[in-house]
Tab-separated table of C-alpha atoms and ligand atoms in Angstrom:
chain	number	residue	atom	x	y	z
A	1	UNK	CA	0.000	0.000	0.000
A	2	UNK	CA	1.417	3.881	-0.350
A	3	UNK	CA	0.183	6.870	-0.060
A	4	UNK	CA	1.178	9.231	-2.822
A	5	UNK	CA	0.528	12.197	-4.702
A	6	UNK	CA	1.014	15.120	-1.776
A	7	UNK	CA	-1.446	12.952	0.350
A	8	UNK	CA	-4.522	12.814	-1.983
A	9	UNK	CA	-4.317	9.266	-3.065
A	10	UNK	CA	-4.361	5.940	-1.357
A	11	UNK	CA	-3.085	2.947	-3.829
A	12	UNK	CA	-2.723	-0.985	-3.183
A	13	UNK	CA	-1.219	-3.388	-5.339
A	14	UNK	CA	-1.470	-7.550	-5.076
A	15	UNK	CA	1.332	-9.943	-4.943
A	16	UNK	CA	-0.696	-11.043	-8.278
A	17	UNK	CA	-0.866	-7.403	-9.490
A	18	UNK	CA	-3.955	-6.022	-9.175
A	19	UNK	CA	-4.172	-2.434	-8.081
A	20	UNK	CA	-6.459	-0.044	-7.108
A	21	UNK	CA	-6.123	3.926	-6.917
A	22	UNK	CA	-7.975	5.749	-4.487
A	23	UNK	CA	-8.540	9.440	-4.254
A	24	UNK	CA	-9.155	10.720	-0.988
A	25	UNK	CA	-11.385	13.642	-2.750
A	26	UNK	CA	-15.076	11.927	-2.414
A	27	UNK	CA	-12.746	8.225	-1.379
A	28	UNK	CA	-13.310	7.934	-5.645
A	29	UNK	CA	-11.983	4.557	-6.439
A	30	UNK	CA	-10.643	6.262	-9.576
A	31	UNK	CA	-8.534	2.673	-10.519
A	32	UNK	CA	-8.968	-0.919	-10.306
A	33	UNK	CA	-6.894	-3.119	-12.606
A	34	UNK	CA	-6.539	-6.654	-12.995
A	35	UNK	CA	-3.403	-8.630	-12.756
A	36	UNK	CA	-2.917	-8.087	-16.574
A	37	UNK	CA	-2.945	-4.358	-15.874
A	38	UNK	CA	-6.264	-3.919	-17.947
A	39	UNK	CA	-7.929	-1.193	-16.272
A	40	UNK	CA	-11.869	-1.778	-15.682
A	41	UNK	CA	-13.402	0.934	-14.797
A	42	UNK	CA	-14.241	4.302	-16.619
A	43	UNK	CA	-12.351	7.599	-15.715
A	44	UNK	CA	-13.226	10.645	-17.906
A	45	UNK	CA	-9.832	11.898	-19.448
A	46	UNK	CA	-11.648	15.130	-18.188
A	47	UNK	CA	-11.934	14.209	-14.801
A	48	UNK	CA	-11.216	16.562	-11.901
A	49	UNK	CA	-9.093	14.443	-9.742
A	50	UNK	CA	-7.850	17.858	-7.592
A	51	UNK	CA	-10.974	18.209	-5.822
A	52	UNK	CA	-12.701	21.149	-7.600
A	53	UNK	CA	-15.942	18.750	-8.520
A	54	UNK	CA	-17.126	15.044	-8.473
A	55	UNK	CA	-15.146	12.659	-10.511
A	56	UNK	CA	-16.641	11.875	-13.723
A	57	UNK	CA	-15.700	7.954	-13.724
A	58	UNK	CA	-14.761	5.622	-11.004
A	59	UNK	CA	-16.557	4.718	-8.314
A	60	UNK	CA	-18.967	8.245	-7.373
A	61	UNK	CA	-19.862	8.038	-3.689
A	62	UNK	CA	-23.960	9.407	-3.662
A	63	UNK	CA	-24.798	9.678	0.144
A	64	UNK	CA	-27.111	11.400	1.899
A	65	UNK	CA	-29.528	12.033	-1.330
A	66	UNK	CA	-29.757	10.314	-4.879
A	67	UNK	CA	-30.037	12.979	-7.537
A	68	UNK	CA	-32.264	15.904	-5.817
A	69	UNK	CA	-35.217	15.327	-3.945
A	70	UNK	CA	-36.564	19.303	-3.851
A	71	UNK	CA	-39.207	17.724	-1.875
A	72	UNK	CA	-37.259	16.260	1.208
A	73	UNK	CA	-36.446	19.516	3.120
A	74	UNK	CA	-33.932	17.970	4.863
A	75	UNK	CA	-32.136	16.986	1.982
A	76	UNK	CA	-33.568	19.854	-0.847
A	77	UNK	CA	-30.501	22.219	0.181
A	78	UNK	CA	-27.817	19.419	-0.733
A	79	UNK	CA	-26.181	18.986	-4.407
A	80	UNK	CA	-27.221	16.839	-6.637
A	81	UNK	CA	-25.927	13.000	-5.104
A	82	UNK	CA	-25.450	14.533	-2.083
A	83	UNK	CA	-21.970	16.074	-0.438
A	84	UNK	CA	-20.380	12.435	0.223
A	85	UNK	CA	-18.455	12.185	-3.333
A	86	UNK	CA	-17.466	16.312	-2.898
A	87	UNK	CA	-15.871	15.529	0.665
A	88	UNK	CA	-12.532	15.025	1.423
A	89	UNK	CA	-12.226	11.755	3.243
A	90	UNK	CA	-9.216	10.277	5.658
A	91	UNK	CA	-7.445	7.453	5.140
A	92	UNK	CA	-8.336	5.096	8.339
A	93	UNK	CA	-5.576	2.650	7.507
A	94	UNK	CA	-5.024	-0.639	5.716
A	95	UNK	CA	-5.747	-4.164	6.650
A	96	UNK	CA	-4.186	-7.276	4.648
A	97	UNK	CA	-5.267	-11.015	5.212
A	98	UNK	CA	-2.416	-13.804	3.897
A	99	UNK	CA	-3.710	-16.681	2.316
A	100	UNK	CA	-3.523	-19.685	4.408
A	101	UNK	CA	-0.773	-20.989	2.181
A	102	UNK	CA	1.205	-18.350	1.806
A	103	UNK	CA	4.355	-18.626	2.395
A	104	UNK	CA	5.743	-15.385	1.342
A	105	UNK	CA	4.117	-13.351	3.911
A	106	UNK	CA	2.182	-12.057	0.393
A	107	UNK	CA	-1.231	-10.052	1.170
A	108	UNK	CA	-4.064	-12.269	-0.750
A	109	UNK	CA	-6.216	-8.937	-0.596
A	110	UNK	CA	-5.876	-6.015	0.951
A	111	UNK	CA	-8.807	-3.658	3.036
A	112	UNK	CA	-8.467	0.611	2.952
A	113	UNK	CA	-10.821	2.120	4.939
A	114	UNK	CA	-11.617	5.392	4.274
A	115	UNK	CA	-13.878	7.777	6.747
A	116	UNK	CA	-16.321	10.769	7.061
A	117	UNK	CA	-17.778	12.000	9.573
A	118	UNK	CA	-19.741	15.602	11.168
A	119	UNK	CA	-16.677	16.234	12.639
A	120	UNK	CA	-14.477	16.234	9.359
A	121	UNK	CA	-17.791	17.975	7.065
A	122	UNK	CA	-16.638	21.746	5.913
A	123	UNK	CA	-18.652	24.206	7.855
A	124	UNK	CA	-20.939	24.906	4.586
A	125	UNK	CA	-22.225	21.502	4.152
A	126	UNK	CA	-22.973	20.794	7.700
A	127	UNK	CA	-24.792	23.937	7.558
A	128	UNK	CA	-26.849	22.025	4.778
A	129	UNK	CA	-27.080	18.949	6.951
A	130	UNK	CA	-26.814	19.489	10.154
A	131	UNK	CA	-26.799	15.767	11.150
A	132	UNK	CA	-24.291	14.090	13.469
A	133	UNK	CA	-22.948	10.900	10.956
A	134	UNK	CA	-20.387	8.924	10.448
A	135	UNK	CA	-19.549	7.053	7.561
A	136	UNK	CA	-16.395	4.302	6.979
A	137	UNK	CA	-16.010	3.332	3.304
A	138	UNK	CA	-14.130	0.347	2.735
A	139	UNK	CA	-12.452	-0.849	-0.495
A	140	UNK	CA	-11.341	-4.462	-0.619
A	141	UNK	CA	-9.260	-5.355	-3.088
A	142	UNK	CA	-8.642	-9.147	-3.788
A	143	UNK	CA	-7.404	-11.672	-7.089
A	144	UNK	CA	-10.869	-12.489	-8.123
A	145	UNK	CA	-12.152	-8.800	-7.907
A	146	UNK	CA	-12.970	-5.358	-5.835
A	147	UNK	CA	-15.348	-4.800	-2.550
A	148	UNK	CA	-16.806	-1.318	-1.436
A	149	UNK	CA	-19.064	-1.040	0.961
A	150	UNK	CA	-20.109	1.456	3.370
A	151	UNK	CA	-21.728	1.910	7.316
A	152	UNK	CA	-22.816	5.071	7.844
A	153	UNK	CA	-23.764	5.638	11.769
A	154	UNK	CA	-26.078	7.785	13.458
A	155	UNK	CA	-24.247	9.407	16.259
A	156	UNK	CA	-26.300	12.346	17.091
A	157	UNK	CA	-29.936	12.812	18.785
A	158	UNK	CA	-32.139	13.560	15.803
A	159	UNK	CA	-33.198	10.660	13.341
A	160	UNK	CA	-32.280	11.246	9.814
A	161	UNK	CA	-32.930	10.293	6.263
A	162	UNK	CA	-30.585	8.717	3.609
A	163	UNK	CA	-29.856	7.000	0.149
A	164	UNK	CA	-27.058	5.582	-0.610
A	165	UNK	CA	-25.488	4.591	-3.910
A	166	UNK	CA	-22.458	2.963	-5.369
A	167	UNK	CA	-22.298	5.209	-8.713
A	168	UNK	CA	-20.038	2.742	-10.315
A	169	UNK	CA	-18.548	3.354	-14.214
A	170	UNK	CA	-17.608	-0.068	-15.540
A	171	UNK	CA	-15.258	-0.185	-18.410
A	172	UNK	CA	-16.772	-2.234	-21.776
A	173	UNK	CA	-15.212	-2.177	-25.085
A	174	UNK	CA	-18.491	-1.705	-26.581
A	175	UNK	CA	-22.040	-0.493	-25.736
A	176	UNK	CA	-23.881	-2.013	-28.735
A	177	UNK	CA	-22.780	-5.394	-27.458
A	178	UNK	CA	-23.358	-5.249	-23.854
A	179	UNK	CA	-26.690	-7.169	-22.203
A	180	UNK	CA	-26.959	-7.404	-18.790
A	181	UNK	CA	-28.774	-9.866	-17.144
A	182	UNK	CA	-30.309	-10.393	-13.615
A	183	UNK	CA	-32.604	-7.309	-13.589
A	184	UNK	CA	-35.574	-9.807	-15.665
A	185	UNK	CA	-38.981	-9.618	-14.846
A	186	UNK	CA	-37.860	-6.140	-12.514
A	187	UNK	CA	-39.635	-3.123	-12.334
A	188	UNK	CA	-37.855	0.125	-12.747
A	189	UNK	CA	-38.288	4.361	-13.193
A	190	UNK	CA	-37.545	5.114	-16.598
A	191	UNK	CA	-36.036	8.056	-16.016
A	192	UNK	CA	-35.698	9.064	-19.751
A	193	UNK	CA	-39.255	9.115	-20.223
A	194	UNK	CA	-40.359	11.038	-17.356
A	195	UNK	CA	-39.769	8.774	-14.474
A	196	UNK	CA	-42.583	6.158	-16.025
A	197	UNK	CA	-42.833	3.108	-13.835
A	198	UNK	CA	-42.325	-0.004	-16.386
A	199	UNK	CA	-41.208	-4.003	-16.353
A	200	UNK	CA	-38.193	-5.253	-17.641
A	201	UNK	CA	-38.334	-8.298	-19.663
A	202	UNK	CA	-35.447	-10.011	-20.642
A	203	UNK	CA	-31.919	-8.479	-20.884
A	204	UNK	CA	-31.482	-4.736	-20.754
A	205	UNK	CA	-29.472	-3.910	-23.865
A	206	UNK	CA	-28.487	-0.018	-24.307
A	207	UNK	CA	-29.310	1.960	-27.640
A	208	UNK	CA	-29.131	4.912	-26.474
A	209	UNK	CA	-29.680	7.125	-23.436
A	210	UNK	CA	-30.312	4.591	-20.636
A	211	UNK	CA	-31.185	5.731	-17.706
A	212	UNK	CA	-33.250	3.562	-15.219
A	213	UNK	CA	-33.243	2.527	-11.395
A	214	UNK	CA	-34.195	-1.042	-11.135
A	215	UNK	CA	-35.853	-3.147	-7.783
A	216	UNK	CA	-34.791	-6.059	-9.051
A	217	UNK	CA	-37.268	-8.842	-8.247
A	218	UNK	CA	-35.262	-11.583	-7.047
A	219	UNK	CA	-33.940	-9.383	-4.205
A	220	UNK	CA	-30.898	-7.325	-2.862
A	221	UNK	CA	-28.247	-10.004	-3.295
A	222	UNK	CA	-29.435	-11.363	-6.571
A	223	UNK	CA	-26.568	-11.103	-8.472
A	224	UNK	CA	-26.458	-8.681	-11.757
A	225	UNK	CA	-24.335	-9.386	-14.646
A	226	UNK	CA	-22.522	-7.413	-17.438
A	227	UNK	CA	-21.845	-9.620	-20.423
A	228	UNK	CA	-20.405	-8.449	-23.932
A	229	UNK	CA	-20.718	-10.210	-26.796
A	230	UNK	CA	-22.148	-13.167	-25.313
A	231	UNK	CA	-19.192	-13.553	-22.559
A	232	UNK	CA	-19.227	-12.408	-18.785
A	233	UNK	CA	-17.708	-9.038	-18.224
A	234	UNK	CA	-18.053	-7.844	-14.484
A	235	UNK	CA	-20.653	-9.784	-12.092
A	236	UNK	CA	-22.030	-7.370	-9.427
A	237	UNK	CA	-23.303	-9.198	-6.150
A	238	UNK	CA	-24.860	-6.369	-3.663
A	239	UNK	CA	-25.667	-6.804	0.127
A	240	UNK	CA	-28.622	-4.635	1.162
A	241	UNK	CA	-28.378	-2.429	-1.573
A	242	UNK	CA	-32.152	-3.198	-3.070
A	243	UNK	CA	-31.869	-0.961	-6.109
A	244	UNK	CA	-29.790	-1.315	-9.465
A	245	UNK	CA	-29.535	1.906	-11.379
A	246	UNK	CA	-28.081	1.779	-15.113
A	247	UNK	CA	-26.979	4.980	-16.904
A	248	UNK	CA	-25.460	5.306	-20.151
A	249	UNK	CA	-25.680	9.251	-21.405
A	250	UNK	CA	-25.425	8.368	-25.032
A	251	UNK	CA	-23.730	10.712	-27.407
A	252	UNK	CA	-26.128	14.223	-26.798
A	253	UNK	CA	-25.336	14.036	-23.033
A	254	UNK	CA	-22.028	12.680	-23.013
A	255	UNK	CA	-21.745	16.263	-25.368
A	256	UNK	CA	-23.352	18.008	-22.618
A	257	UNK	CA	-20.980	17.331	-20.033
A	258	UNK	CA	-17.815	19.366	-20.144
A	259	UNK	CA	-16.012	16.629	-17.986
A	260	UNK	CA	-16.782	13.529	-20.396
A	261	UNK	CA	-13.897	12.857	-22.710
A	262	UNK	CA	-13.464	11.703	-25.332
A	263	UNK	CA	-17.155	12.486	-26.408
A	264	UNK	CA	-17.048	9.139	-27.860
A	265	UNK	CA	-16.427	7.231	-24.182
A	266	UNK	CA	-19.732	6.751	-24.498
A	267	UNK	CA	-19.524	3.514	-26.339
A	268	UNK	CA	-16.644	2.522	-23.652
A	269	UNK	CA	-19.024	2.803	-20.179
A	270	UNK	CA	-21.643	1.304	-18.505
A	271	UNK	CA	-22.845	2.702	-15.150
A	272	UNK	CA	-24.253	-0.466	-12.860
A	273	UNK	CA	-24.871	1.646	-9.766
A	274	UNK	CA	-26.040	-0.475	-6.602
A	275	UNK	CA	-27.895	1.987	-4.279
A	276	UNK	CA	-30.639	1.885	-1.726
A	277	UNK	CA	-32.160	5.250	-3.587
A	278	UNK	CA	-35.869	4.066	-4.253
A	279	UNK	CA	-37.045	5.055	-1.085
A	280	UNK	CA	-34.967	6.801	2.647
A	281	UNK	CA	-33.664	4.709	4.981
A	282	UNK	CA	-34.436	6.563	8.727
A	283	UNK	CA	-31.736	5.910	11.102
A	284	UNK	CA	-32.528	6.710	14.535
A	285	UNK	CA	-29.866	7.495	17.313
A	286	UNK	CA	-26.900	4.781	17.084
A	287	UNK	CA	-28.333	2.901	14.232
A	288	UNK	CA	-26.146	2.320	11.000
A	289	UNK	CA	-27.169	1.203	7.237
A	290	UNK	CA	-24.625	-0.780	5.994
A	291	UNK	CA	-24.517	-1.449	2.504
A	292	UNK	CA	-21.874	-3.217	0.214
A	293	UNK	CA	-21.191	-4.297	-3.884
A	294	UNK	CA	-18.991	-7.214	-4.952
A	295	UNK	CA	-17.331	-6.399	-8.879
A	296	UNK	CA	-15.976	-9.355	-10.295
A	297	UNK	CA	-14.845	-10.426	-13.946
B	1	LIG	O1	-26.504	7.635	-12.647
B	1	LIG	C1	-27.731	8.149	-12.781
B	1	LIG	C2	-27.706	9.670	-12.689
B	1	LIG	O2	-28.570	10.081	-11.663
B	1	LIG	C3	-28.104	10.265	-14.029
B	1	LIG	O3	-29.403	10.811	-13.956
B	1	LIG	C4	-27.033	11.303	-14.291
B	1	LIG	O4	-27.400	12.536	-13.727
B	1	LIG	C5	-25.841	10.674	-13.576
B	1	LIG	O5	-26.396	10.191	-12.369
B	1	LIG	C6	-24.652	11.581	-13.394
B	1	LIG	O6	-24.910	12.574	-12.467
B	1	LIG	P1	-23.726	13.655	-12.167
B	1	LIG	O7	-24.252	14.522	-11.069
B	1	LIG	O8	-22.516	12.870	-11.751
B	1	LIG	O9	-23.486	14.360	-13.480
C-alpha cells in the first residue's frame, strides 16, 4: 500500500498485481486493474481528480440524497448525489489477510478504509445537513475482484434520512454489445421518459440514453451481470443495496458534459450503480445502514 501524490491518493497493489487507486477527494476509487494491468473501470480523461468537482468515472460516492429530492427539506438544500463524493475523506488505515498458504508473507487482498464524519464535514455543508454521521467506506481489493461497501452511523440525537449509492462506471469495449442480465422480470423508473414506472423483460441492452433505477425482483443479493458479446464481463453481487440503477448518457449528453472525454467514451461505459435510492432509509440514534457491492470479472 502507499500513499502518494502530496497525500490525496491511497493505492494498493497484489502480490498477483492487481491495483487499485484511491482518491481521498469523495474516497473515488478512480482505478482498479486486474493482474494483466487492464484497467476496468471508466475515468473521464476530463476528470477533476484535484478536488474542484465530483469525478466523472470511477466509483462516485452518492450519500445522503440520490439525484435531488426538492421535496425532502432535509435533503432539498444538498447537491445533486449529495456532499459524500465532494468531501474530502481520511485514510483510516489498511488491513491485509495472507492466504492460508502463503508462504511469502504475500497479502491475498488487501482492506483501505476510508472515513467521514460531522466532525471532518466543511462548515458549509454541515450547515446544509446538520446531522451528526459517520460514515467508513471500505475498499477491498482481492485476485478475483474489488469490494466497497459502506456503514454510515447515526451518532447524534435527531433521526435522519438517507440514500445511498455505489455510482459505479464499468469499463466495456463496446455499448452495442453489452446485455446485462439479472434485472428480468424487474420493475424500474424510466427516467428518460419522465420517471414512467415499467417491467423489464429479458436483458437490458443499451441503444441509447439509458437511464433507469431497477428493484430487481429476485432481491438485494441477486446477483447482476454485465456480459459483452455473449461472454461475462463484471458480475455485481450487492448486500442490502435493493436498487440497481443503469446509466449510459449516449452521445447528446455525453456532449453536454464538459467533464466527459473523449465524447465518444460513451460507447466505452456502462454505469451499474447499486444503491438503496428508491425510497430513505431513517436511522434513529446509534443505528447504521450498511450497505456493500462485490465487482468481479
Ligand atoms: O446515474 C444516474 C444519474 O442520476 C443520471 O441521472 C445522471 O445525472 C448521472 O447520475 C450523473 O450525475 P452527475 O451529477 O454525476 O453528473
Amino acid at each position: 500500500v502507499n500513499i502518494s501524490h502530496a497525500n490525496s491518493r491511497v493505492s494498493a497493489v497484489l502480490p498477483t498485481g492487481e491495483s487499485v487507486e484511491v482518491l481521498l477527494f469523495g474516497a473515488t476509487v478512480i482505478s482498479w486493474k486486474d493482474r494483466a494491468g487492464n484497467e476496468k473501470l471508466w475515468l473521464s480523461d476530463a476528470a477533476k481528480l484535484d478536488g474542484s468537482k465530483a469525478v466523472r468515472g470511477g466509483i462516485p460516492l452518492v450519500f445522503p440524497v440520490f439525484g435531488t429530492a426538492p421535496d425532502h427539506a432535509a435533503t432539498s438544500k444538498l447537491p445533486q448525489h449529495g456532499f459524500a463524493r465532494n468531501s474530502k475523506w481520511e485514510f483510516l488505515g489498511k488491513s491485509s489477510s495472507e492466504s492460508a498458504s502463503s508462504t511469502s508473507h504475500s497479502d491475498a487482498s488487501v482492506k483501505l478504509d476510508f472515513g467521514l464524519s460531522s466532525a471532518t464535514l466543511d462548515e458549509k455543508t454541515k450547515g446544509l445537513w446538520p446531522y451528526t454521521f459517520s460514515a467508513i467506506y471500505s475498499v477491498t481489493l482481492t485476485p478475483e475482484g474489488l469490494s466497497t461497501g459502506i456503514v454510515i452511523t447515526n451518532d447524534g440525537k435527531e433521526p435522519f434520512d438517507c440514500q445511498v449509492l455505489l455510482h459505479t462506471y464499468l469499463r466495456i469495449n463496446d455499448i452495442t454489445k453489452v446485455k446485462i442480465t439479472g434485472l428480468e422480470d424487474s420493475k424500474y423508473i424510466d427516467k428518460v421518459v419522465g420517471a414512467q414506472t415499467k417491467s423489464q423483460s429479458g436483458a437490458v441492452t443499451i441503444t441509447g440514453e439509458t437511464d433507469r433505477v431497477y428493484t430487481p425482483a429476485k432481491g438485494p443479493s441477486s446477483p447482476v451481470v454485465v456480459t459483452e458479446g455473449g461472454s461475462n464481463a463484471f458480475s455485481i453481487m450487492r448486500d442490502n443495496l435493493k436498487d440497481v440503477v443503469v446509466w449510459n448518457p449516449w452521445a447528446e449528453k455525453a456532449a453536454g458534459m464538459g467533464d466527459f472525454e473523449p465524447k465518444s467514451g460513451f460507447k466505452n461505459m456502462i454505469c451499474v450503480e447499486a444503491g438503496s435510492v428508491r425510497s430513505w432509509t431513517s436511522l434513529e440514534t446509534g443505528d447504521a445502514f450498511e450497505g456493500a457491492q462485490t465487482l468481479s470479472y
